Amino acid sequence: MPHPHDAPAAKPPMSFPMKLLLFTALGLALLIALIVALYIVSAARLSSGTVNIARNYAAEINEQYTKPDAEDPAWPHYLDAFAYIIDRDSPARLVYELDLTPDQPAAATFREWLAENPGYREALLTGASRPATGFRISDAENPLYAERFGRYVDKEPSENPILINTLLPQLGMMRDFTRTLRAHAALAIADGRPDIFLEDVRAMLAIAEHSAQPPMVISQIVRYAMISHVHDTVCRAIHRSPEHFDDASLNELARLLDRIDLDSLTPSLTVERMSFEDILQRAFTDDGQGDGRITAEGIELISTVMFDMNPGVLEKQMMPLVAGFYPSRAEALARFNMFADAIEKRASQPVHERAHDPTIDDIEVESRLFGMLEIDLAIMFLPSFNRMLVMGEHSKQMVIATRAAVALERFRRDHVHYPATLDELVPDFLDTLPIDRATGGPLVYRLDNNTPILYSVGLNYTDNGGDHNHLSWMRWLPPEELARRLQLDPVPDNLPTGDWVYYPPPPPPSRGN
């Protein structure tokens, strides 16, 4: 029997598993407490942040580019023209995808429709002659458009709309205008009316300029497509009906093409920069020094604008945690401008001067690394620029080639034969040699049975003997990267191949290609 003053027996020591469990529980409790504390602090900081919408970018763009308050602008006349073709069953739409010739059934239908609707072309020519479009960009249905066509307006335009949400209904109708003018020009020159042909080409060029007001990326891409229509229209007319051009009309056509400013075809991200800054002013606080932090309404705005997703209750509860992954306002803007500067620098260079630039060519890898730490707003808002860069460069190439095609015909008129080399066109018919912007040298030119062939070697930098392929100006890669990929796959599906023949014009690609 133990003595009453004996010390109690010692407790057995805590086992290692129990110690581990205790420390794990304490660690988890501390971690949870830390997360809760951070959540509370972040939630309080997020809810206290307010935005300062200081600039109305849409109003600035309207004032600078579209000039809605101009006297007698193009927009009302374009609406008059669109009224003739808004019906999906309009016969005018039959010629949209055609390389129209007088012997086609659609030509007779189109002629009949034009005779019954002379106001269509009159309205087009009037609108094209105006310097300003007069279209007001907005986030609601254009009031003049809605009134003219009886559209229901379900919302009033915002006084200061989010720039990225503005509507551009004029682009679709301007594209349709160019298609009908192209068809009309083809019939006009076949009928021996170079004067009418020149009116149509002049209007096509003016509408192309109007389409790029304001110069958003999508607007510029539409303009490039219209320039390709002009190129195709002119080259097919000269090839098929040279006898219907007198010397005066050919000279006027040359002057018309010379007035195209190639620099104006250089892709610009001016409006995209404004769109990004507009998002920043609506999503971040403003410390007055160009910096700030993300706000709750900013996270919601970005989710809505970029992902078309309205955050629910759960997503809103997660916002304080998500906020920590957003960059600061200054960091986001600096990163976007870094990319935009690199893109515009490349846009200003002819293809043959372009080289690998890790800022934009390694953008996917670099973005993944950056995205591990922060939400990459710059990449989210950056437009798809590679296609734009190729289209901008090729539109310049098409203008150069079209000028050369007209010069070849003018030379033939004066000398009864085509030149042996392009050098003979300078300086009487061209100011400079027509350059292949893919190589920096002149376009490839030769005579085949006394018929001129004019082409670019395309973006595979290889002369394929004039084997035309619409994929030749599809995609740009640095020469060393192109060579590496061709070694891996000599017949790839996603790389440029063949040449681009400008004259004589090749058959158009089949619809859907």
Short mmCIF file of N, CA and C in Angstrom, two decimals, residues 5-110:
data_model
loop_
_atom_site.label_atom_id
_atom_site.label_comp_id
_atom_site.label_asym_id
_atom_site.label_seq_id
_atom_site.Cartn_x
_atom_site.Cartn_y
_atom_site.Cartn_z
N HIS A 5 2.47 10.23 1.69
CA HIS A 5 3.39 11.31 1.28
C HIS A 5 4.24 10.94 0.08
N ASP A 6 4.02 9.73 -0.45
CA ASP A 6 4.78 9.36 -1.65
C ASP A 6 4.36 10.22 -2.84
N ALA A 7 5.31 10.57 -3.73
CA ALA A 7 5.01 11.37 -4.94
C ALA A 7 4.14 10.56 -5.88
N PRO A 8 3.19 11.24 -6.56
CA PRO A 8 2.33 10.50 -7.51
C PRO A 8 3.17 9.97 -8.67
N ALA A 9 2.69 8.94 -9.24
CA ALA A 9 3.43 8.35 -10.36
C ALA A 9 3.46 9.31 -11.56
N ALA A 10 4.59 9.41 -12.23
CA ALA A 10 4.74 10.31 -13.40
C ALA A 10 3.88 9.83 -14.55
N LYS A 11 3.26 10.83 -15.29
CA LYS A 11 2.47 10.49 -16.47
C LYS A 11 3.39 10.01 -17.57
N PRO A 12 2.94 9.06 -18.28
CA PRO A 12 3.78 8.58 -19.39
C PRO A 12 3.99 9.71 -20.40
N PRO A 13 5.13 9.82 -21.02
CA PRO A 13 5.39 10.90 -22.00
C PRO A 13 4.46 10.75 -23.20
N MET A 14 4.11 11.95 -23.81
CA MET A 14 3.22 11.97 -25.00
C MET A 14 3.95 11.33 -26.17
N SER A 15 3.25 10.48 -26.82
CA SER A 15 3.86 9.79 -27.96
C SER A 15 4.11 10.77 -29.11
N PHE A 16 5.00 10.40 -29.98
CA PHE A 16 5.34 11.26 -31.13
C PHE A 16 4.14 11.52 -32.03
N PRO A 17 3.35 10.47 -32.31
CA PRO A 17 2.17 10.74 -33.15
C PRO A 17 1.22 11.74 -32.52
N MET A 18 1.09 11.68 -31.20
CA MET A 18 0.20 12.63 -30.54
C MET A 18 0.76 14.05 -30.61
N LYS A 19 2.10 14.15 -30.40
CA LYS A 19 2.72 15.47 -30.51
C LYS A 19 2.53 16.04 -31.93
N LEU A 20 2.73 15.18 -32.90
CA LEU A 20 2.57 15.61 -34.29
C LEU A 20 1.15 16.07 -34.56
N LEU A 21 0.20 15.33 -34.04
CA LEU A 21 -1.20 15.68 -34.22
C LEU A 21 -1.53 17.01 -33.56
N LEU A 22 -0.98 17.21 -32.33
CA LEU A 22 -1.23 18.45 -31.59
C LEU A 22 -0.64 19.65 -32.32
N PHE A 23 0.63 19.49 -32.75
CA PHE A 23 1.27 20.61 -33.46
C PHE A 23 0.57 20.90 -34.79
N THR A 24 0.12 19.84 -35.44
CA THR A 24 -0.60 20.03 -36.70
C THR A 24 -1.89 20.78 -36.47
N ALA A 25 -2.60 20.40 -35.40
CA ALA A 25 -3.86 21.07 -35.08
C ALA A 25 -3.62 22.54 -34.75
N LEU A 26 -2.56 22.78 -33.93
CA LEU A 26 -2.23 24.17 -33.60
C LEU A 26 -1.84 24.96 -34.85
N GLY A 27 -1.06 24.32 -35.72
CA GLY A 27 -0.65 24.99 -36.96
C GLY A 27 -1.83 25.32 -37.85
N LEU A 28 -2.74 24.35 -37.96
CA LEU A 28 -3.92 24.60 -38.78
C LEU A 28 -4.78 25.70 -38.18
N ALA A 29 -4.88 25.70 -36.85
CA ALA A 29 -5.68 26.74 -36.20
C ALA A 29 -5.06 28.11 -36.45
N LEU A 30 -3.73 28.19 -36.34
CA LEU A 30 -3.06 29.46 -36.59
C LEU A 30 -3.21 29.88 -38.05
N LEU A 31 -3.10 28.90 -38.96
CA LEU A 31 -3.23 29.20 -40.39
C LEU A 31 -4.64 29.70 -40.70
N ILE A 32 -5.63 29.01 -40.13
CA ILE A 32 -7.02 29.44 -40.36
C ILE A 32 -7.24 30.83 -39.78
N ALA A 33 -6.68 31.06 -38.59
CA ALA A 33 -6.83 32.37 -37.97
C ALA A 33 -6.17 33.45 -38.83
N LEU A 34 -4.99 33.10 -39.39
CA LEU A 34 -4.30 34.05 -40.26
C LEU A 34 -5.10 34.33 -41.52
N ILE A 35 -5.65 33.26 -42.14
CA ILE A 35 -6.45 33.43 -43.35
C ILE A 35 -7.69 34.27 -43.06
N VAL A 36 -8.34 33.98 -41.93
CA VAL A 36 -9.53 34.76 -41.56
C VAL A 36 -9.17 36.23 -41.35
N ALA A 37 -8.02 36.45 -40.66
CA ALA A 37 -7.59 37.82 -40.42
C ALA A 37 -7.29 38.53 -41.74
N LEU A 38 -6.56 37.82 -42.62
CA LEU A 38 -6.25 38.41 -43.93
C LEU A 38 -7.52 38.66 -44.73
N TYR A 39 -8.47 37.72 -44.65
CA TYR A 39 -9.73 37.89 -45.36
C TYR A 39 -10.46 39.12 -44.85
N ILE A 40 -10.50 39.28 -43.53
CA ILE A 40 -11.20 40.44 -42.94
C ILE A 40 -10.53 41.74 -43.37
N VAL A 41 -9.19 41.74 -43.29
CA VAL A 41 -8.47 42.95 -43.70
C VAL A 41 -8.67 43.24 -45.18
N SER A 42 -8.55 42.18 -46.01
CA SER A 42 -8.71 42.36 -47.45
C SER A 42 -10.13 42.78 -47.79
N ALA A 43 -11.11 42.19 -47.10
CA ALA A 43 -12.50 42.55 -47.36
C ALA A 43 -12.75 44.01 -46.99
N ALA A 44 -12.21 44.43 -45.85
CA ALA A 44 -12.38 45.82 -45.44
C ALA A 44 -11.70 46.77 -46.42
N ARG A 45 -10.51 46.38 -46.87
CA ARG A 45 -9.76 47.22 -47.82
C ARG A 45 -10.47 47.25 -49.17
N LEU A 46 -11.01 46.09 -49.58
CA LEU A 46 -11.69 46.03 -50.86
C LEU A 46 -12.96 46.86 -50.85
N SER A 47 -13.73 46.75 -49.76
CA SER A 47 -15.00 47.47 -49.69
C SER A 47 -14.81 48.97 -49.54
N SER A 48 -13.65 49.37 -49.04
CA SER A 48 -13.41 50.81 -48.84
C SER A 48 -12.89 51.49 -50.09
N GLY A 49 -12.49 50.69 -51.07
CA GLY A 49 -11.94 51.28 -52.29
C GLY A 49 -13.03 51.83 -53.21
N THR A 50 -12.81 53.02 -53.73
CA THR A 50 -13.75 53.63 -54.67
C THR A 50 -13.01 54.06 -55.92
N VAL A 51 -13.72 54.04 -57.03
CA VAL A 51 -13.12 54.41 -58.30
C VAL A 51 -13.36 55.88 -58.60
N ASN A 52 -12.58 56.40 -59.52
CA ASN A 52 -12.72 57.79 -59.95
C ASN A 52 -12.75 57.80 -61.48
N ILE A 53 -13.94 57.86 -62.05
CA ILE A 53 -14.08 57.85 -63.51
C ILE A 53 -13.91 59.27 -64.00
N ALA A 54 -12.66 59.60 -64.34
CA ALA A 54 -12.32 60.99 -64.64
C ALA A 54 -12.44 61.34 -66.12
N ARG A 55 -12.34 60.33 -67.00
CA ARG A 55 -12.33 60.63 -68.43
C ARG A 55 -13.46 59.91 -69.16
N ASN A 56 -13.99 60.58 -70.17
CA ASN A 56 -15.01 59.98 -71.04
C ASN A 56 -14.33 59.66 -72.36
N TYR A 57 -13.81 58.45 -72.45
CA TYR A 57 -13.03 58.07 -73.63
C TYR A 57 -13.90 57.99 -74.88
N ALA A 58 -15.14 57.55 -74.74
CA ALA A 58 -16.02 57.47 -75.90
C ALA A 58 -16.24 58.85 -76.50
N ALA A 59 -16.46 59.85 -75.64
CA ALA A 59 -16.66 61.21 -76.13
C ALA A 59 -15.40 61.73 -76.81
N GLU A 60 -14.23 61.40 -76.26
CA GLU A 60 -12.97 61.83 -76.86
C GLU A 60 -12.80 61.22 -78.25
N ILE A 61 -13.15 59.95 -78.38
CA ILE A 61 -13.02 59.28 -79.68
C ILE A 61 -14.00 59.86 -80.69
N ASN A 62 -15.23 60.11 -80.26
CA ASN A 62 -16.21 60.72 -81.16
C ASN A 62 -15.72 62.07 -81.65
N GLU A 63 -15.18 62.85 -80.76
CA GLU A 63 -14.72 64.19 -81.13
C GLU A 63 -13.52 64.12 -82.07
N GLN A 64 -12.61 63.18 -81.80
CA GLN A 64 -11.37 63.12 -82.58
C GLN A 64 -11.55 62.42 -83.92
N TYR A 65 -12.38 61.38 -83.97
CA TYR A 65 -12.42 60.55 -85.17
C TYR A 65 -13.74 60.62 -85.94
N THR A 66 -14.85 60.34 -85.28
CA THR A 66 -16.09 60.17 -86.04
C THR A 66 -16.82 61.50 -86.26
N LYS A 67 -16.64 62.47 -85.39
CA LYS A 67 -17.20 63.82 -85.53
C LYS A 67 -18.71 63.78 -85.79
N PRO A 68 -19.47 63.31 -84.79
CA PRO A 68 -20.93 63.20 -84.97
C PRO A 68 -21.63 64.53 -85.16
N ASP A 69 -20.99 65.63 -84.77
CA ASP A 69 -21.63 66.94 -84.91
C ASP A 69 -21.23 67.65 -86.20
N ALA A 70 -20.52 66.94 -87.08
CA ALA A 70 -20.12 67.55 -88.35
C ALA A 70 -21.35 67.87 -89.20
N GLU A 71 -21.21 68.88 -90.04
CA GLU A 71 -22.31 69.26 -90.92
C GLU A 71 -22.40 68.28 -92.09
N ASP A 72 -23.60 67.71 -92.29
CA ASP A 72 -23.86 66.78 -93.38
C ASP A 72 -22.80 65.68 -93.46
N PRO A 73 -22.69 64.84 -92.42
CA PRO A 73 -21.70 63.75 -92.45
C PRO A 73 -22.18 62.59 -93.30
N ALA A 74 -21.36 61.55 -93.37
CA ALA A 74 -21.66 60.40 -94.22
C ALA A 74 -22.76 59.50 -93.65
N TRP A 75 -22.86 59.41 -92.34
CA TRP A 75 -23.71 58.42 -91.70
C TRP A 75 -25.16 58.44 -92.18
N PRO A 76 -25.85 59.57 -92.23
CA PRO A 76 -27.24 59.54 -92.71
C PRO A 76 -27.37 59.02 -94.14
N HIS A 77 -26.41 59.34 -94.99
CA HIS A 77 -26.45 58.86 -96.38
C HIS A 77 -26.21 57.35 -96.44
N TYR A 78 -25.32 56.86 -95.58
CA TYR A 78 -25.09 55.42 -95.53
C TYR A 78 -26.35 54.69 -95.06
N LEU A 79 -27.07 55.30 -94.14
CA LEU A 79 -28.33 54.69 -93.69
C LEU A 79 -29.35 54.67 -94.83
N ASP A 80 -29.36 55.74 -95.64
CA ASP A 80 -30.25 55.75 -96.81
C ASP A 80 -29.92 54.58 -97.74
N ALA A 81 -28.63 54.36 -97.93
CA ALA A 81 -28.21 53.25 -98.81
C ALA A 81 -28.54 51.90 -98.19
N PHE A 82 -28.31 51.77 -96.91
CA PHE A 82 -28.52 50.48 -96.25
C PHE A 82 -29.99 50.07 -96.29
N ALA A 83 -30.88 51.06 -96.35
CA ALA A 83 -32.31 50.75 -96.39
C ALA A 83 -32.64 49.90 -97.61
N TYR A 84 -31.85 50.01 -98.67
CA TYR A 84 -32.11 49.24 -99.88
C TYR A 84 -31.68 47.78 -99.77
N ILE A 85 -30.73 47.49 -98.88
CA ILE A 85 -30.17 46.13 -98.84
C ILE A 85 -30.34 45.46 -97.48
N ILE A 86 -31.08 46.11 -96.57
CA ILE A 86 -31.21 45.53 -95.23
C ILE A 86 -31.99 44.21 -95.27
N ASP A 87 -32.88 44.08 -96.25
CA ASP A 87 -33.65 42.85 -96.40
C ASP A 87 -32.71 41.71 -96.80
N ARG A 88 -32.74 40.63 -96.06
CA ARG A 88 -31.86 39.50 -96.34
C ARG A 88 -32.13 38.88 -97.71
N ASP A 89 -33.30 39.12 -98.26
CA ASP A 89 -33.63 38.58 -99.57
C ASP A 89 -33.33 39.56 -100.70
N SER A 90 -32.66 40.65 -100.39
CA SER A 90 -32.35 41.64 -101.42
C SER A 90 -31.49 41.01 -102.51
N PRO A 91 -31.84 41.23 -103.79
CA PRO A 91 -31.03 40.69 -104.89
C PRO A 91 -29.58 41.17 -104.85
N ALA A 92 -29.36 42.31 -104.21
CA ALA A 92 -27.99 42.83 -104.14
C ALA A 92 -27.07 41.86 -103.42
N ARG A 93 -27.62 41.09 -102.51
CA ARG A 93 -26.79 40.17 -101.73
C ARG A 93 -26.32 38.97 -102.54
N LEU A 94 -26.91 38.77 -103.70
CA LEU A 94 -26.49 37.65 -104.54
C LEU A 94 -25.07 37.80 -105.05
N VAL A 95 -24.57 39.03 -105.11
CA VAL A 95 -23.25 39.28 -105.71
C VAL A 95 -22.15 39.40 -104.67
N TYR A 96 -22.50 39.28 -103.40
CA TYR A 96 -21.51 39.53 -102.35
C TYR A 96 -20.26 38.68 -102.50
N GLU A 97 -20.43 37.40 -102.79
CA GLU A 97 -19.30 36.48 -102.79
C GLU A 97 -18.82 36.12 -104.20
N LEU A 98 -19.32 36.85 -105.20
CA LEU A 98 -19.03 36.47 -106.57
C LEU A 98 -17.93 37.30 -107.19
N ASP A 99 -17.18 36.66 -108.06
CA ASP A 99 -16.32 37.36 -109.00
C ASP A 99 -17.20 37.61 -110.22
N LEU A 100 -17.94 38.72 -110.20
CA LEU A 100 -19.04 38.91 -111.13
C LEU A 100 -18.56 39.21 -112.55
N THR A 101 -19.16 38.53 -113.49
CA THR A 101 -18.94 38.78 -114.92
C THR A 101 -20.31 38.90 -115.58
N PRO A 102 -20.38 39.64 -116.71
CA PRO A 102 -21.68 39.91 -117.32
C PRO A 102 -22.47 38.68 -117.71
N ASP A 103 -21.81 37.55 -117.96
CA ASP A 103 -22.52 36.37 -118.44
C ASP A 103 -23.16 35.55 -117.32
N GLN A 104 -22.93 35.93 -116.06
CA GLN A 104 -23.51 35.18 -114.96
C GLN A 104 -24.97 35.57 -114.74
N PRO A 105 -25.82 34.61 -114.36
CA PRO A 105 -27.23 34.95 -114.11
C PRO A 105 -27.41 36.03 -113.05
N ALA A 106 -26.54 36.01 -112.04
CA ALA A 106 -26.65 37.02 -110.98
C ALA A 106 -26.42 38.43 -111.52
N ALA A 107 -25.64 38.55 -112.60
CA ALA A 107 -25.36 39.86 -113.16
C ALA A 107 -26.64 40.51 -113.70
N ALA A 108 -27.45 39.73 -114.41
CA ALA A 108 -28.70 40.26 -114.95
C ALA A 108 -29.64 40.67 -113.82
N THR A 109 -29.71 39.85 -112.77
CA THR A 109 -30.57 40.17 -111.62
C THR A 109 -30.08 41.44 -110.93
N PHE A 110 -28.77 41.56 -110.79
CA PHE A 110 -28.18 42.73 -110.13
C PHE A 110 -28.43 43.99 -110.96
#
